[in-house]
XYZ file of C-alpha atoms in Angstrom:
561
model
C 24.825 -10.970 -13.023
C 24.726 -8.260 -10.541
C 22.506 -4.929 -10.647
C 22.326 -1.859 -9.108
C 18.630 0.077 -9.348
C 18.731 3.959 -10.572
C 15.891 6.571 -9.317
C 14.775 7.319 -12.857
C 14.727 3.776 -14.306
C 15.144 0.148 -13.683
C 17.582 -1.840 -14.819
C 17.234 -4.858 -17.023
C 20.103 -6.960 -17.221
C 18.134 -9.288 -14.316
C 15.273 -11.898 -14.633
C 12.852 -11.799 -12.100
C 13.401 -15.011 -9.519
C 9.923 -15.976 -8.229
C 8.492 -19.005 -7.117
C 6.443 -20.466 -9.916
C 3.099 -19.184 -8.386
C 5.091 -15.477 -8.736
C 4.574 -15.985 -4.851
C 6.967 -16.219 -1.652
C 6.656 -17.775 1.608
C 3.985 -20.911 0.876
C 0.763 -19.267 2.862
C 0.108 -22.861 4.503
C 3.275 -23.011 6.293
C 4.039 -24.324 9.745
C 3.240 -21.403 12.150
C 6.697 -20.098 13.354
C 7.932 -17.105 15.543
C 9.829 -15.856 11.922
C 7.840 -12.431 10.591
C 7.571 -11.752 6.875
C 8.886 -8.395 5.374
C 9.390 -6.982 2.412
C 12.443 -5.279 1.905
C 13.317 -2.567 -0.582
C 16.901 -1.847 -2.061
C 18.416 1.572 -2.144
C 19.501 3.562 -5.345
C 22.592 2.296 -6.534
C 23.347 -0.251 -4.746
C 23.358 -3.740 -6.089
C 21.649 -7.059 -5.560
C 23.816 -8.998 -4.264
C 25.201 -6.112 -2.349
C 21.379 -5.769 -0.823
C 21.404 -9.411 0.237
C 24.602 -9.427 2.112
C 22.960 -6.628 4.190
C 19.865 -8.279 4.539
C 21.436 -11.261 6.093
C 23.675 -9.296 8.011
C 20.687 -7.906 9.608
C 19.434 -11.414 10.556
C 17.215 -12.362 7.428
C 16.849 -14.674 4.900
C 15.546 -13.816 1.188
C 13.209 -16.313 0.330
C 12.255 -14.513 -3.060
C 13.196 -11.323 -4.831
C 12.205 -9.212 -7.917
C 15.145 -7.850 -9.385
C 13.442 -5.518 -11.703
C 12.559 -3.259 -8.879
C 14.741 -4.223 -6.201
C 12.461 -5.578 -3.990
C 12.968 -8.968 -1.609
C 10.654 -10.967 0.736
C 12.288 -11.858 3.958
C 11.606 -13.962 6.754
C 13.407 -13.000 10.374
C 12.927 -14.174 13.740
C 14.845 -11.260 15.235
C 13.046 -8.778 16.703
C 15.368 -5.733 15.259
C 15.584 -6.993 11.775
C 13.418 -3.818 10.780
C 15.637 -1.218 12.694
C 19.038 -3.217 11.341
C 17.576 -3.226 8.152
C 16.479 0.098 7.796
C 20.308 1.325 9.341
C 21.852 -0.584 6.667
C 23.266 1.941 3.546
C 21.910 -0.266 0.987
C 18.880 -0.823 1.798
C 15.358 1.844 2.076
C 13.858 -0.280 4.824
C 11.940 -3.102 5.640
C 8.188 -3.381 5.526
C 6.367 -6.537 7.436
C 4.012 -7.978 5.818
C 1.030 -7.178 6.704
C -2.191 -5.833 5.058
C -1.013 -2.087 2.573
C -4.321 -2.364 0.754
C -8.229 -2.467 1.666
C -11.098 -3.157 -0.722
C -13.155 -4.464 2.048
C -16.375 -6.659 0.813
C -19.216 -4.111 2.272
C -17.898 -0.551 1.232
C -19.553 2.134 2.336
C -19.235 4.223 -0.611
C -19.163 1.438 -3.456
C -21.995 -0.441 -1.693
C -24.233 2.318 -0.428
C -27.468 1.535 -1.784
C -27.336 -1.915 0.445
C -26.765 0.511 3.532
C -29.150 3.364 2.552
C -32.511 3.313 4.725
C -34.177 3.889 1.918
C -34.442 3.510 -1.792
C -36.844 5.318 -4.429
C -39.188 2.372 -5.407
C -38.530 1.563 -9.230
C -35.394 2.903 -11.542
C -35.802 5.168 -14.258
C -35.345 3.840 -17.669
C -32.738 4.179 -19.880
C -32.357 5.262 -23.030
C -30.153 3.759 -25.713
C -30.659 0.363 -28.223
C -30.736 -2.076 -26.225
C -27.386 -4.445 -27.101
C -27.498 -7.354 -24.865
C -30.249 -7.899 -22.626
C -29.447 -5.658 -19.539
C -27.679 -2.934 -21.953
C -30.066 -0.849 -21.234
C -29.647 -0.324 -17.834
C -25.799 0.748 -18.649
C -25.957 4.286 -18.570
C -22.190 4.336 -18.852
C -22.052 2.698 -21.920
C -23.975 5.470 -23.535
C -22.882 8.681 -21.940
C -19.132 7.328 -23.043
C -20.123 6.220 -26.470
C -18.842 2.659 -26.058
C -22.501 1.656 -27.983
C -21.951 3.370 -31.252
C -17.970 2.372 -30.702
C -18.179 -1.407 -30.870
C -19.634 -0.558 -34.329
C -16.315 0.684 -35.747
C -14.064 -1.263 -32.867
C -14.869 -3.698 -30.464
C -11.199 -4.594 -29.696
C -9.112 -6.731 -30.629
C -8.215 -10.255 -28.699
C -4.727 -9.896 -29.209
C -5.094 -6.781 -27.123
C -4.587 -7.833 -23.494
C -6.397 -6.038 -20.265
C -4.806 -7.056 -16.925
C -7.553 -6.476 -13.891
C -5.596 -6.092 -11.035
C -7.817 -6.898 -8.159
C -9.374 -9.748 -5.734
C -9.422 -11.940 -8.811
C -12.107 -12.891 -11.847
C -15.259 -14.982 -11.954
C -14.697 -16.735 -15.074
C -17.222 -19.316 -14.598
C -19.702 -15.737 -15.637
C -21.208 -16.339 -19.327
C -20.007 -12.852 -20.379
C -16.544 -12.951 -18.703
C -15.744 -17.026 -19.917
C -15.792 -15.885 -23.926
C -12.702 -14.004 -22.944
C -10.890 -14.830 -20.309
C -7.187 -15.825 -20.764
C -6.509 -18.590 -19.179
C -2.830 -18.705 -20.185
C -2.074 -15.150 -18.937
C -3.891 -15.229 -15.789
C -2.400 -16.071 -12.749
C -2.877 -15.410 -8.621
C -0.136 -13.688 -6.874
C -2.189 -13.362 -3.640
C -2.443 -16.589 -1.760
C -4.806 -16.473 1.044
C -3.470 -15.222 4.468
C -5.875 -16.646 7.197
C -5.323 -13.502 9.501
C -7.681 -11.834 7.358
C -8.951 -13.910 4.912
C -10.485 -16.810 7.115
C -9.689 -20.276 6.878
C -8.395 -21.262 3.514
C -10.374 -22.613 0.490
C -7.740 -25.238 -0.717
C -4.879 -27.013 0.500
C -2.494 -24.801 -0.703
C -4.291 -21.631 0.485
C -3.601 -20.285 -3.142
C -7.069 -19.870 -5.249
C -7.709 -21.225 -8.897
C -7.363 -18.780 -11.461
C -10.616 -17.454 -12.628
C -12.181 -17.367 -9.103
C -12.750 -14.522 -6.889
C -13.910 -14.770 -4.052
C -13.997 -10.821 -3.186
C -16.482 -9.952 -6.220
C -14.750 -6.195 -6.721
C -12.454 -7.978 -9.719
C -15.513 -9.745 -11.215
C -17.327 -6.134 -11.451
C -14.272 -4.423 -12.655
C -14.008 -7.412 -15.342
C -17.504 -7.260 -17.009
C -17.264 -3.196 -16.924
C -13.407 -3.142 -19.428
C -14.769 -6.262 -21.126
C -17.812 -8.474 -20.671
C -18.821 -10.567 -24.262
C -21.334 -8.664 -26.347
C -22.744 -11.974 -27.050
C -26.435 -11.719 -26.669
C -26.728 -12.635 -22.876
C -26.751 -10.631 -19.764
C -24.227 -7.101 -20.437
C -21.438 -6.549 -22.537
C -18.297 -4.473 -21.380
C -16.339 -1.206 -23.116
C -14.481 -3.572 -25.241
C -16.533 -6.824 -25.826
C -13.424 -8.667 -28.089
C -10.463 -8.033 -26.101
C -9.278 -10.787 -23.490
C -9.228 -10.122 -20.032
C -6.078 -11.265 -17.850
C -6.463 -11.631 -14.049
C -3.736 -10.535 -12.204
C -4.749 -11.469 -8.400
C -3.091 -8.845 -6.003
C -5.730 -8.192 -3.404
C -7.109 -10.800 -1.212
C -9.821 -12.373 -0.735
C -10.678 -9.940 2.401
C -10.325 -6.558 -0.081
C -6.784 -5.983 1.374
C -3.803 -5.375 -0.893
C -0.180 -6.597 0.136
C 2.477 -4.755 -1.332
C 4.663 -7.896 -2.544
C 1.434 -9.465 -4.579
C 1.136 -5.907 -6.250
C 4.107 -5.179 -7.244
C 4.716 -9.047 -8.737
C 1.640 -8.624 -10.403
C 3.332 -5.351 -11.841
C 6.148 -6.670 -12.693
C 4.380 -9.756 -14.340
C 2.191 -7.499 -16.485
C 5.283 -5.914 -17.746
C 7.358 -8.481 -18.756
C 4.538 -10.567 -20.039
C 3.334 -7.905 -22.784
C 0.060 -7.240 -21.154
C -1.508 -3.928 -22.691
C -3.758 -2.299 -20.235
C -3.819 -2.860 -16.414
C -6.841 -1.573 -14.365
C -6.275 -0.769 -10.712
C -8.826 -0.003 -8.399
C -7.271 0.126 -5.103
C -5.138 2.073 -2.828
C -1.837 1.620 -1.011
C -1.868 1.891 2.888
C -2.415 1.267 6.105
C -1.222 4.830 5.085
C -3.933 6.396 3.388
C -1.059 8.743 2.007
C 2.668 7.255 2.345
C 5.193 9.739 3.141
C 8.790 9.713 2.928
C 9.351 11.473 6.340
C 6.197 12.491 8.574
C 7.079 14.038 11.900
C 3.989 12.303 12.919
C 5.214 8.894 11.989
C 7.629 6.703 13.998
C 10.795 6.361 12.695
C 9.963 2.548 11.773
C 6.797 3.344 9.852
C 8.605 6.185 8.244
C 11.263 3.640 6.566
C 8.361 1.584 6.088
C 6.685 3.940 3.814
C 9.435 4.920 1.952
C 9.996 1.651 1.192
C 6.270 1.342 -0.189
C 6.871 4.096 -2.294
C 9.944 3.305 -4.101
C 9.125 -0.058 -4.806
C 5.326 1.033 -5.942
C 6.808 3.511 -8.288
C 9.577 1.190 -9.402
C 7.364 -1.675 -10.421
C 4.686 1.319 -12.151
C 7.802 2.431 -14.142
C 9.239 -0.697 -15.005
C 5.472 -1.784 -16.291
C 5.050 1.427 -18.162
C 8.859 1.047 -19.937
C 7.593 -2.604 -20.740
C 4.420 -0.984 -22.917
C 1.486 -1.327 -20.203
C -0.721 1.756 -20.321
C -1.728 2.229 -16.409
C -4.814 3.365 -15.430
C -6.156 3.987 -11.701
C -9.049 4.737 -9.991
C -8.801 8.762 -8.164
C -10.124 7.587 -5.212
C -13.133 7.673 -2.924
C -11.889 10.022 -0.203
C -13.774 13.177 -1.443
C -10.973 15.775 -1.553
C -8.501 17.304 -3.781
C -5.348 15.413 -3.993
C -2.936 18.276 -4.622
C -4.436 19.886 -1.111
C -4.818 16.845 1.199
C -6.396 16.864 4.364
C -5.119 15.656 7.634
C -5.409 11.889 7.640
C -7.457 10.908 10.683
C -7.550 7.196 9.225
C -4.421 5.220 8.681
C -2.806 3.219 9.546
C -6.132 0.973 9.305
C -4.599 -2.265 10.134
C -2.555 -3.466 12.696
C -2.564 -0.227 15.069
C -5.021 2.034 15.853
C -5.507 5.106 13.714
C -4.159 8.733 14.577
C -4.230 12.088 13.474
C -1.507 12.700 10.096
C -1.265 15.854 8.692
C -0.336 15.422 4.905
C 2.599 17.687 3.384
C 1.546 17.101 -0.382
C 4.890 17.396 -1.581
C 6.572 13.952 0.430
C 3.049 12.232 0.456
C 1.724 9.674 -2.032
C -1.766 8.348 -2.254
C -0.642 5.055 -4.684
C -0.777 4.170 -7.172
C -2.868 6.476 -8.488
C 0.200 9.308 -7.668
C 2.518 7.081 -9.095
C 4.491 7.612 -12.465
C 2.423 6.999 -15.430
C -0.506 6.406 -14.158
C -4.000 7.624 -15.973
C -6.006 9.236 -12.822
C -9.658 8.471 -13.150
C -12.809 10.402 -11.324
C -16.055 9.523 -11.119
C -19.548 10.996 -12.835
C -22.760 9.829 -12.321
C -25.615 9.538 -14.857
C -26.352 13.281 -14.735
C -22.496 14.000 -15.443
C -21.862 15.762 -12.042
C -18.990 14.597 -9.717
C -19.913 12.066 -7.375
C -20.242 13.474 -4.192
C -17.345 10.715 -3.276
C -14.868 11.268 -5.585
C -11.398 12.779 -5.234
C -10.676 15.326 -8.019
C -7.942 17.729 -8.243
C -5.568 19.405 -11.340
C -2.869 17.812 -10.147
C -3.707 14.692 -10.034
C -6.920 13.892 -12.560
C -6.562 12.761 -15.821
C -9.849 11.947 -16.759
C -13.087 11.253 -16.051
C -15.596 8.372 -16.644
C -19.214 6.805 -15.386
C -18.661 5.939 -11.742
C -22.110 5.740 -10.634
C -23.639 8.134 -7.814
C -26.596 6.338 -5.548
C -27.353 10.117 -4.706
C -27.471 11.477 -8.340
C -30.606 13.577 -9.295
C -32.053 15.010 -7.125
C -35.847 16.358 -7.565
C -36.369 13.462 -9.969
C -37.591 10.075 -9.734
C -33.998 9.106 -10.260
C -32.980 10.113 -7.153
C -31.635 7.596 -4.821
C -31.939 4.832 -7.189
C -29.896 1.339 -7.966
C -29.956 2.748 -11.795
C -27.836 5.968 -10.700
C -24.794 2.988 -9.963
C -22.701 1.150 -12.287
C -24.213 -2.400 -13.173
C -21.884 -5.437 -13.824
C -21.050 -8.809 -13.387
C -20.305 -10.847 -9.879
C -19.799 -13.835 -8.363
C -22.938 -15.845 -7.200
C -21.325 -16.946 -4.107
C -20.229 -13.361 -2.491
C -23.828 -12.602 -3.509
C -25.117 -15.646 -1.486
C -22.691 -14.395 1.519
C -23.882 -11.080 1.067
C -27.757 -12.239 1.390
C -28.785 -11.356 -1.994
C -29.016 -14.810 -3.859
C -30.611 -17.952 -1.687
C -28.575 -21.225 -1.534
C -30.682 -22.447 -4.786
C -29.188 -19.837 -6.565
C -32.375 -17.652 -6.694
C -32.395 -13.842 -6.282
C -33.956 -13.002 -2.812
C -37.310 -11.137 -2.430
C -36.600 -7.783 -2.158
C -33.436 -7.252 -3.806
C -34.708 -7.696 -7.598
C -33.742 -4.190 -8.625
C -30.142 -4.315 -7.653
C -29.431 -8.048 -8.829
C -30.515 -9.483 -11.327
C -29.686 -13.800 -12.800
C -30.101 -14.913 -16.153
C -29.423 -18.166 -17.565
C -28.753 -19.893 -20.783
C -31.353 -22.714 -22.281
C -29.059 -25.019 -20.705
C -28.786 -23.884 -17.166
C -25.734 -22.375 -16.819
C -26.152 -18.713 -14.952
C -24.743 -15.077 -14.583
C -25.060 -12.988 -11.557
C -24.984 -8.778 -11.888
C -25.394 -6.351 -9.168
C -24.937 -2.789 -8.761
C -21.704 -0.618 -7.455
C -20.485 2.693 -7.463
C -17.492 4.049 -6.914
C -13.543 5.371 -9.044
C -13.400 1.639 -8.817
C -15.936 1.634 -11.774
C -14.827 4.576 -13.192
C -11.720 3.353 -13.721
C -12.434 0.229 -15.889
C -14.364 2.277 -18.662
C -11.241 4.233 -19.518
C -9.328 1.380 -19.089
C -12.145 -0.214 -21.890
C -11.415 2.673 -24.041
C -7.612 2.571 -23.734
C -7.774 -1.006 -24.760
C -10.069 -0.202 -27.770
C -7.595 2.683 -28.710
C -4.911 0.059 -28.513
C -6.804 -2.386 -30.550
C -7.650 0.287 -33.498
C -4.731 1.737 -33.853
C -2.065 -1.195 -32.757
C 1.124 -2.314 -34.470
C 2.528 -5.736 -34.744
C 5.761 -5.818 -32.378
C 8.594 -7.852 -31.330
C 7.988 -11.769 -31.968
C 4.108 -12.215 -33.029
C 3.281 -9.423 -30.209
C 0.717 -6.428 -30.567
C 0.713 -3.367 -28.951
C 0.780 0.699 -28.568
C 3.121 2.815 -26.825
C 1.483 3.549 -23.471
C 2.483 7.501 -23.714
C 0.747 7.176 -27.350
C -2.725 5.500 -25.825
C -2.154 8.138 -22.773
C -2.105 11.146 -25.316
C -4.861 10.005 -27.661
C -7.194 9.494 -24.874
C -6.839 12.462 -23.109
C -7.446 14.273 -26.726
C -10.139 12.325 -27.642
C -11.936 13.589 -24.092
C -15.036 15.413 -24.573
C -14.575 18.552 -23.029
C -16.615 19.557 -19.830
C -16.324 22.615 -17.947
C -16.559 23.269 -14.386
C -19.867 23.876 -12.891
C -21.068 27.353 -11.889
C -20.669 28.106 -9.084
C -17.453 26.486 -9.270
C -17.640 25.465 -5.416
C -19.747 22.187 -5.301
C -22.030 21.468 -2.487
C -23.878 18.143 -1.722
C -26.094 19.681 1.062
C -29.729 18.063 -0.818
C -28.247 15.410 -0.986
C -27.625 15.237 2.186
C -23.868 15.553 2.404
C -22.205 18.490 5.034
C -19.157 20.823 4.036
C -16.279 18.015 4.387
C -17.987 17.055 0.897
C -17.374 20.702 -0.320
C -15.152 21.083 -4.037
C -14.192 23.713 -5.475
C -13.135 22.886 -9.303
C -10.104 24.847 -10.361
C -8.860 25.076 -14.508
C -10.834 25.535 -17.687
C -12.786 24.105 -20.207
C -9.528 22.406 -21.613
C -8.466 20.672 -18.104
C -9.948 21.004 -14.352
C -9.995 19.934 -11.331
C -13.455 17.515 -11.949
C -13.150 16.398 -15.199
C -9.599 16.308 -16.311
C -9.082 16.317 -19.963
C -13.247 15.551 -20.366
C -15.284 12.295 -19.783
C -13.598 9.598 -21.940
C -15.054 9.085 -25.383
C -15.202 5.417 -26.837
C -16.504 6.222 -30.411
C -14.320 9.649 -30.503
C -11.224 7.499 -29.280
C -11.666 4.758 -32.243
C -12.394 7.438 -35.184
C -10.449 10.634 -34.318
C -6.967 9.344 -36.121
C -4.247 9.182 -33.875
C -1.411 11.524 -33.836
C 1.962 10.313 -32.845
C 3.901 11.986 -30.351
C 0.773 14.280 -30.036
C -0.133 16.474 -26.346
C -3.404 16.554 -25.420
């Protein structure tokens, strides 16, 4: 049966036609002089009509998701982008190439391994301690997620997809809840920048990652509250990978927007994405700075980004992204010095906010999340902005308070759980599995009586903001829940949206409204000025999610915030 895809929804007449991996061209094939791209159907037009044009252009569709009208092509013609991207039917064509980073050393998320120095010792915490390193999870506390789990620690019917580099699930606290039947890679490894791959079939087990950022995201929305190393937001609900990022931290658009569609159509309830689309930093329908080609190439991003965000959200998955790490206001942009950062070299973009797109946290439906550290203030990283924030949760800041003992400390980050092996590459953990001298306050091992082991280290970033509101909409989903469709479970995604936005407590700006970093060491480009009320601002959103408020406040359907 034929479709045709409409601006404001997708159709659903169609199944998706994947390989059985949800994956196209076979990573380990024979090198060739063929490219990859992705191509992206116009409004209106459909399938079939798309795939006559794509041939006609000189390519071959060796997959296609239907739901958003996205193909993968392979071409040896040299013009297939330009004959493409002519064609009426069809947005434009995209090669594949790297559209996401989460590289392994991040110089925000990681900045305590970069720093020349750190304040000797880390301040305790305060809080019953739950698990053994509970106490050092500030996060848990300042969001209530501790005096939560006592009314609702989530159900395991209640699904949480972690979009990411993948999951650990060989960790103690992520194994009790992993779903192994829900979980699957979309990613395979590409050895232009992933390195030579790990198996055969250059496609990685599920339950592996070999990034680490998944792993930490993981343990933060759900980690077992089972008596051993930490426990997560939501210690009962089960954790889904959904591998769109490589191994390298870089996020192909066709991987992301299967793992979308995926999520969608297989009932999954929450889906956590830390990550941002580029090369573009911002993808814009029609920069005069932009070639032609990478202006078709952007558009295409976009409408098949916010078509596979819509179609999830329409399916019942509540979306939730991290802001960003870019310190400035996304409704007032600054010129993008920085993309693309792969495959060309960089050059000056100036950003017209009203035909750019930082995704997918400026996609449809998607809960914006900033970040706090322990003190509450904004993390001098952040992104913030009223037109773009939802919310805001613990994020960590390395730099957070200042004129205390605090100050520059591993406890001012976000602690969770991580792979030993990345830790091992990253020179943290010997080859006998052993934390190394001189990193004992940033990671930490423990073990079970019968030798099997856990590995937790320190980040910061809206990547760790993120997954604590994504823990809290999973615990609003697993409170207040209804049976649905055949043996299913759920909550309407605008309904978990709206009751954790009014469940927010409250925080207004700070005064003077116009933040500066300068002792802590940050110049003006860190600068923020935080616009709106106690209600909703620029900083905080709605307020800093609220576990225990968002699992005894009833809910109220069809209620604003």
């Amino acid at each position: 049966m034929s479709k045709r895809f409409t601006a404001g929804a997708v159709a659903t007449a169609a199944a998706l036609a994947l390989t059985a991996a949800g994956l196209g061209v076979p990573a380990s094939a024979a090198p060739s002089t063929s490219r990859t791209f992705t191509v992206v159907a116009e409004d209106g037009f459909a399938a079939d009509t798309a795939v006559a044009a794509i041939q006609a252009a000189g390519g071959t569709v060796v997959s296609r998701s239907d739901e958003v009208g996205m193909f993968q092509v392979t071409s040896d013609r040299a013009d297939f982008a330009a004959k493409a991207t002519a064609a009426p039917s069809l947005i434009g064509a995209a090669e594949q190439k790297a559209i996401g980073r989460k590289p392994k050393l991040d110089r925000v998320e990681q900045e305590h391994l970069m720093a020349a120095s750190v304040a000797a010792g880390t301040a305790a915490r305060r809080g019953a301690k739950m698990d053994p390193l509970d106490d050092k999870l500030w996060g848990l506390e300042m969001i209530r997620a501790d005096k939560a789990r006592k009314v609702e620690p989530g159900d395991r019917r209640v699904t949480v997809g972690v979009l990411d580099t993948g999951v650990d699930a060989s960790n103690p606290d992520i194994a009790p809840n992993f779903n192994w039947a829900l979980s699957r890679n979309f990613a395979p490894d590409r050895t232009d920048v992933d390195g030579p791959c790990e198996v055969p079939s250059c496609l990685d087990a599920v339950g592996t990652d070999d990034g680490g950022h998944g792993t930490h995201v993981a343990g933060t929305i759900g980690a077992a509250a089972n008596g051993f190393g930490l426990s997560g937001v939501a210690p009962n609900v089960s954790l889904v990978e959904l591998k769109g990022g490589q191994d390298s931290g870089y996020f192909f658009l066709d991987p992301v927007v299967n793992a979308l569609v995926y999520a969608g159509r297989s009932g999954i309830d929450v889906v956590n994405m830390s990550f941002y689309v580029d090369p573009w930093l911002y993808n814009c329908t029609a920069n005069p700075a932009d070639s032609p080609e990478a202006q078709a190439e952007q558009r295409a991003i976009i409408k098949a980004m916010k078509r596979a965000l819509v179609f999830a959200h329409n399916k019942g998955v509540t979306l939730v992204g991290a802001l960003g790490n870019n310190h400035e206001d996304l409704g007032a942009p600054r010129t993008d010095t920085s993309s693309p950062d792969y495959g060309a070299d960089p050059y000056p973009r100036p950003i017209d906010n009203n035909s750019c797109w930082d995704l997918p946290t400026e996609g449809p439906h998607v809960i914006g999340v900033s970040s706090v550290g322990p003190s509450g203030k904004k993390s001098d990283f952040s992104n913030y902005g009223t037109e773009q924030i939802s919310v805001a949760a613990p994020g960590g800041w390395f730099r957070d308070g200042f004129g205390t003992d605090t100050f520059r400390t591993y406890a001012n980050e976000i602690l969770s759980s991580y792979p030993k092996h990345v830790l091992q590459e990253e020179g943290s953990v010997d080859a006998d599995g052993n934390v190394v001298a001189g990193f004992e306050e940033s990671v930490f091992k423990q073990c079970k009586p019968n030798g099997e082991c856990g590995y937790y280290t320190y980040l910061q970033g809206t990547s760790m903001a993120s997954p604590h509101a994504a823990g809290v909409a999973a615990l609003i989903v697993s409170r207040y829940g209804k049976p649905q469709g055949r043996g299913g479970f759920g909550l309407s995604p605008d309904q978990v949206e709206q009751h954790l936005y009014r469940t927010a407590a409250e925080h207004a700006c700070p005064e003077p409204r116009l933040q500066q970093y300068r002792n802590e060491g940050r110049d003006e480009s860190f600068d923020a000025y935080c616009a709106g009320g106690l209600n909703f601002n620029g900083f905080y959103g709605y307020g800093i999610v609220d576990a225990y408020a968002a699992v005894t406040t009833p809910l109220k359907p069809n209620a604003r915030p």
